[in-house]
Amino acid sequence: MNNNEGPEVLIAEEDIRKRVAAFADQISRDYAGKGKLVLVGVLKGAFILLADLSRRLTIPHRVEFIAVSSYGKSSVSTGAVRLIMDLREDIDNKHVLIVEDIVDTGHTLHYLLSLLKARSPASLRTCALVRKSERAQIDVSIDYLGFDVPDVWVVGYGLDYAEQYRTLPYIGILHPREEAKHTPTPGDGC
Ligand code: PRP
């Protein structure tokens, strides 16, 4: 489907809404009665999924954020990931669910799993809206996965290109003509 106003639609808004609702139902069932669930949103991209998921859960939970920076997103990625902002609260003996917008090479999620596992959570699981299987460089387990997508540049629903498109309500494919419109230039504050 084409959208003349923006990037080509890959995953429609309604399909995302249904998938997030299904995540919420499943997670609410899986963690019912266990208590102390902590959702860990990975900034920045996961902020929209986290907000929608959190509001649909029917069980008590807490929201935390973590920020990391990864280097080398190309096919020659070094896999180096750096912690930029840590959680505010301890997670020992708590059930932790990492919430990601996208798993690409897998290095970010692999790093976060190692980091948080060392803090002795009661359990540690992962949720990602999309995964680019073709780009995987390291095997990471995704307990709640929305969609597998091809190796194209995807934007929307938290995903950006040069900080643009994060608030698009659907996930779209960014073609070179749209990339050119938003190529950062020196002094670009965005
Ligand atoms: C994206 C995404 C993941 C990471 C996945 O973040 O939100 O955190 O990349 O990539 P990987 O599997 O290759 O490690 P990004 O670095 O684009 O930052 P952002 O969320 O702030 O846009």
Short mmCIF file of N, CA and C and ligand atoms in Angstrom, two decimals, residues 42-46 68-70 73 81 100-109 135 158-160 163 166, ligand 1:
data_model
loop_
_atom_site.label_atom_id
_atom_site.label_comp_id
_atom_site.label_asym_id
_atom_site.label_seq_id
_atom_site.Cartn_x
_atom_site.Cartn_y
_atom_site.Cartn_z
N VAL A 42 13.53 0.91 26.34
CA VAL A 42 14.87 1.27 25.85
C VAL A 42 14.73 2.54 25.00
N LEU A 43 15.26 3.62 25.53
CA LEU A 43 15.15 4.93 24.84
C LEU A 43 16.07 4.98 23.63
N LYS A 44 15.72 5.75 22.60
CA LYS A 44 14.46 6.47 22.66
C LYS A 44 13.31 5.70 22.02
N GLY A 45 13.64 4.85 21.08
CA GLY A 45 12.64 4.28 20.18
C GLY A 45 11.45 3.59 20.82
N ALA A 46 11.63 3.04 22.03
CA ALA A 46 10.56 2.23 22.62
C ALA A 46 9.50 3.05 23.34
N VAL A 68 20.88 3.47 25.87
CA VAL A 68 22.18 2.97 25.45
C VAL A 68 22.54 3.61 24.11
N SER A 69 23.79 3.53 23.80
CA SER A 69 24.23 4.04 22.50
C SER A 69 25.02 2.92 21.83
N SER A 70 24.68 2.65 20.59
CA SER A 70 25.42 1.60 19.89
C SER A 70 26.19 2.21 18.74
N LYS A 73 26.14 0.70 12.96
CA LYS A 73 24.93 -0.03 12.58
C LYS A 73 25.05 -0.66 11.18
N VAL A 81 28.30 -1.50 22.65
CA VAL A 81 27.13 -0.81 23.18
C VAL A 81 27.56 -0.13 24.48
N GLU A 100 11.50 -3.16 23.60
CA GLU A 100 12.27 -2.57 22.51
C GLU A 100 11.35 -2.30 21.32
N ASP A 101 11.67 -1.27 20.55
CA ASP A 101 10.94 -1.06 19.30
C ASP A 101 11.44 -2.03 18.23
N ILE A 102 12.77 -2.14 18.12
CA ILE A 102 13.31 -2.98 17.04
C ILE A 102 14.56 -3.72 17.50
N VAL A 103 14.69 -4.95 17.02
CA VAL A 103 15.93 -5.71 17.18
C VAL A 103 16.52 -5.86 15.79
N ASP A 104 17.72 -5.31 15.64
CA ASP A 104 18.36 -5.27 14.33
C ASP A 104 19.52 -6.28 14.35
N THR A 105 20.72 -5.84 14.69
CA THR A 105 21.83 -6.81 14.79
C THR A 105 21.70 -7.70 16.03
N GLY A 106 20.99 -7.21 17.03
CA GLY A 106 20.82 -7.96 18.28
C GLY A 106 21.78 -7.55 19.38
N HIS A 107 22.76 -6.70 19.05
CA HIS A 107 23.79 -6.35 20.04
C HIS A 107 23.22 -5.58 21.23
N THR A 108 22.27 -4.66 20.97
CA THR A 108 21.72 -3.86 22.07
C THR A 108 20.99 -4.76 23.07
N LEU A 109 20.15 -5.63 22.55
CA LEU A 109 19.38 -6.49 23.46
C LEU A 109 20.30 -7.48 24.18
N ARG A 135 19.35 -9.19 9.49
CA ARG A 135 20.47 -8.39 9.99
C ARG A 135 21.11 -8.96 11.25
N GLY A 158 7.84 5.20 16.90
CA GLY A 158 9.05 5.28 17.73
C GLY A 158 10.34 5.22 16.94
N LEU A 159 10.30 4.59 15.77
CA LEU A 159 11.51 4.44 14.96
C LEU A 159 11.77 5.70 14.14
N ASP A 160 13.02 6.09 14.08
CA ASP A 160 13.33 7.36 13.42
C ASP A 160 14.30 7.21 12.25
N GLU A 163 16.03 11.44 13.63
CA GLU A 163 15.07 11.96 14.61
C GLU A 163 13.72 12.35 13.99
N ARG A 166 9.31 9.62 14.19
CA ARG A 166 9.02 8.78 15.36
C ARG A 166 7.52 8.72 15.67
C1 PRP B 1 17.56 1.15 17.90
C2 PRP B 1 16.55 0.35 18.70
C3 PRP B 1 17.37 -0.59 19.50
C4 PRP B 1 18.63 -0.76 18.65
C5 PRP B 1 18.62 -2.11 18.00
O1 PRP B 1 18.01 2.21 18.69
O2 PRP B 1 15.75 1.17 19.48
O3 PRP B 1 17.68 -0.07 20.76
O4 PRP B 1 18.62 0.24 17.65
O5 PRP B 1 19.75 -2.27 17.18
P1 PRP B 1 20.70 -3.51 17.31
O6 PRP B 1 19.85 -4.74 17.40
O7 PRP B 1 21.51 -3.47 16.02
O8 PRP B 1 21.57 -3.33 18.49
P2 PRP B 1 18.85 3.41 18.07
O9 PRP B 1 20.31 3.16 18.28
O10 PRP B 1 18.42 3.66 16.65
O11 PRP B 1 18.47 4.61 18.99
P3 PRP B 1 17.05 5.30 19.26
O12 PRP B 1 16.15 4.23 19.86
O13 PRP B 1 17.37 6.37 20.22
O14 PRP B 1 16.52 5.79 17.94
#
